[in-house]
Amino acid sequence: MRILILGGDGYLGWPTAMHFAARGHEVTVMDNYLRRRMALEKDSEPLVPLVPMPERVRRFEAETGKRIRAVVGDCCDHEHLLQVVRDSAPEVIVHYAEQPSGPYSMSDYRSARLTLENNLGATFNVIWAVMEAAPDCHIVKLGTMGEYGTPNIDIEEGWIDVTHKGRTQKFLYPRQAGSLYHTTKVLDTDLLWFYVRMHGLQVTDLMQGPVYGLSTEETDLHEELATSFSYDDIFGTVVNRFVVQAVAGVPLTVYGKGGQTRGYLHIRDTLQCIELAANSPPGKGQLRILNQFTEPFSVNQLAERVKTVGDRMGLKVQVQPVENPRKEAEDHYYNPAHSGLLELGLQPHYLTDEVMASMLEQVLRHRDAIDRRKILPRVRWSS
Ligand code: USQ
């Protein structure tokens, strides 16, 4: 397949690009380094310093003999994106090109505005570039489980039948996001659904839960192929943060009561899910929504697991609940469906003690690089 990966320099974008290229697909990545710039601006650099994109691509070719074409560019620049789509003639576009952090989107006016403009602007331009230059292309878009929030009823995969006064219709499942970032993903879904209805696009919108892990088949080939592994309060997801905290000897920062439950997945399963979605397009005029996670955990359960495995490794892990900087339910019902990707063939990698131990071991190798000042929450949802 010819695949264009937007946001191909990020935590998930770069491993996705290598994954497809290693399997013989023709891969182009486009990225404007926004994520690297935001990390600098917020003092949130990843654990392992990243080499520039051209060097990553060269190293990948040296290790595998496979090429990745890299373009530096902003998806909010319509002309440039259109040109890249014309040049690469993609059969699949994987769209990761968004500001991905809830805390960043809640930190101040500028960051909120950037999140809104970047995320909506990029999605809008992707839709238009496809309509103008690649109308048969399948858009695989990264949404988030956070679009649904934590409702007191079961969460379905994207859609729900509503019966009202004796009549029934299928609608997008109600959405109630918990940060501005998550809200931009809700708006993305609405935009995509509008253009699917009006112009017959084919779209898979993947409602992904928080991802953990720093190792994929290709990142393990060479240290210069490492992905950006964040552990700070703004860009780090909770499992990755807890692993780093355990290694640094910082008590695990459970926010509030710790009953917050989400559906998690290993980074290797993100790659599998994207590949499964790409291999089975939904057909023109379809918006397919799949819930992308493998197992639910509460924050307390995660802390307990990190502690159990960390203690076994002699780390003496402590857990210290801190005041919750976010506005979210800390004790709630959570029962989301997630059969779609399993039906497509997903073989989950679960968060076993072995997986946890191997993450701890990998982070231990970079123990000296951990900056403890980046760990405690700096952003509050309300002042
Ligand atoms: N949490 C803690 N302690 C911490 C960090 C987080 O208790 O030190 C809690 C949060 O309050 C939240 C849960 O852990 O209840 C998950 O937080 P997170 O930071 O791992 O995830 P979130 O902010 O929701 O965002 C992440 C990614 C985002 C993706 C989303 C999937 O940054 O790009 O869309 O996970 S989901 O959470 O399902 O919406």
mmCIF file of C-alpha atoms in Angstrom, residues 3-8 12-13 16 20 28 30 90 92-97 126 137-142 206 274-275 278:
data_model
loop_
_atom_site.group_PDB
_atom_site.id
_atom_site.type_symbol
_atom_site.label_atom_id
_atom_site.label_comp_id
_atom_site.label_asym_id
_atom_site.label_seq_id
_atom_site.Cartn_x
_atom_site.Cartn_y
_atom_site.Cartn_z
ATOM 1 C CA ILE A 3 0.563 5.115 3.036
ATOM 2 C CA LEU A 4 0.850 8.720 4.155
ATOM 3 C CA ILE A 5 1.391 9.157 7.898
ATOM 4 C CA LEU A 6 0.591 12.626 9.186
ATOM 5 C CA GLY A 7 2.293 13.403 12.484
ATOM 6 C CA GLY A 8 4.861 10.752 11.610
ATOM 7 C CA LEU A 12 2.937 6.716 17.827
ATOM 8 C CA GLY A 13 3.514 8.165 14.337
ATOM 9 C CA THR A 16 3.766 3.316 12.834
ATOM 10 C CA PHE A 20 4.528 -0.272 7.698
ATOM 11 C CA THR A 28 5.618 8.898 3.377
ATOM 12 C CA MET A 30 4.747 14.435 7.138
ATOM 13 C CA PRO A 90 -1.933 7.496 -0.789
ATOM 14 C CA VAL A 92 -4.389 5.127 3.199
ATOM 15 C CA ILE A 93 -3.766 8.259 5.258
ATOM 16 C CA VAL A 94 -3.065 7.698 8.954
ATOM 17 C CA HIS A 95 -3.881 10.983 10.673
ATOM 18 C CA TYR A 96 -2.033 11.544 13.961
ATOM 19 C CA ALA A 97 -1.192 15.196 13.290
ATOM 20 C CA VAL A 126 -6.985 16.276 5.469
ATOM 21 C CA CYS A 137 -8.228 7.099 -0.072
ATOM 22 C CA HIS A 138 -9.131 5.548 3.302
ATOM 23 C CA ILE A 139 -8.599 7.998 6.184
ATOM 24 C CA VAL A 140 -7.559 6.259 9.412
ATOM 25 C CA LYS A 141 -8.021 8.885 12.090
ATOM 26 C CA LEU A 142 -6.858 8.705 15.702
ATOM 27 C CA LEU A 206 -10.178 4.856 16.183
ATOM 28 C CA ILE A 274 -3.736 0.654 12.642
ATOM 29 C CA GLU A 275 -2.558 -2.131 10.348
ATOM 30 C CA ALA A 278 -5.716 -0.136 6.990
#
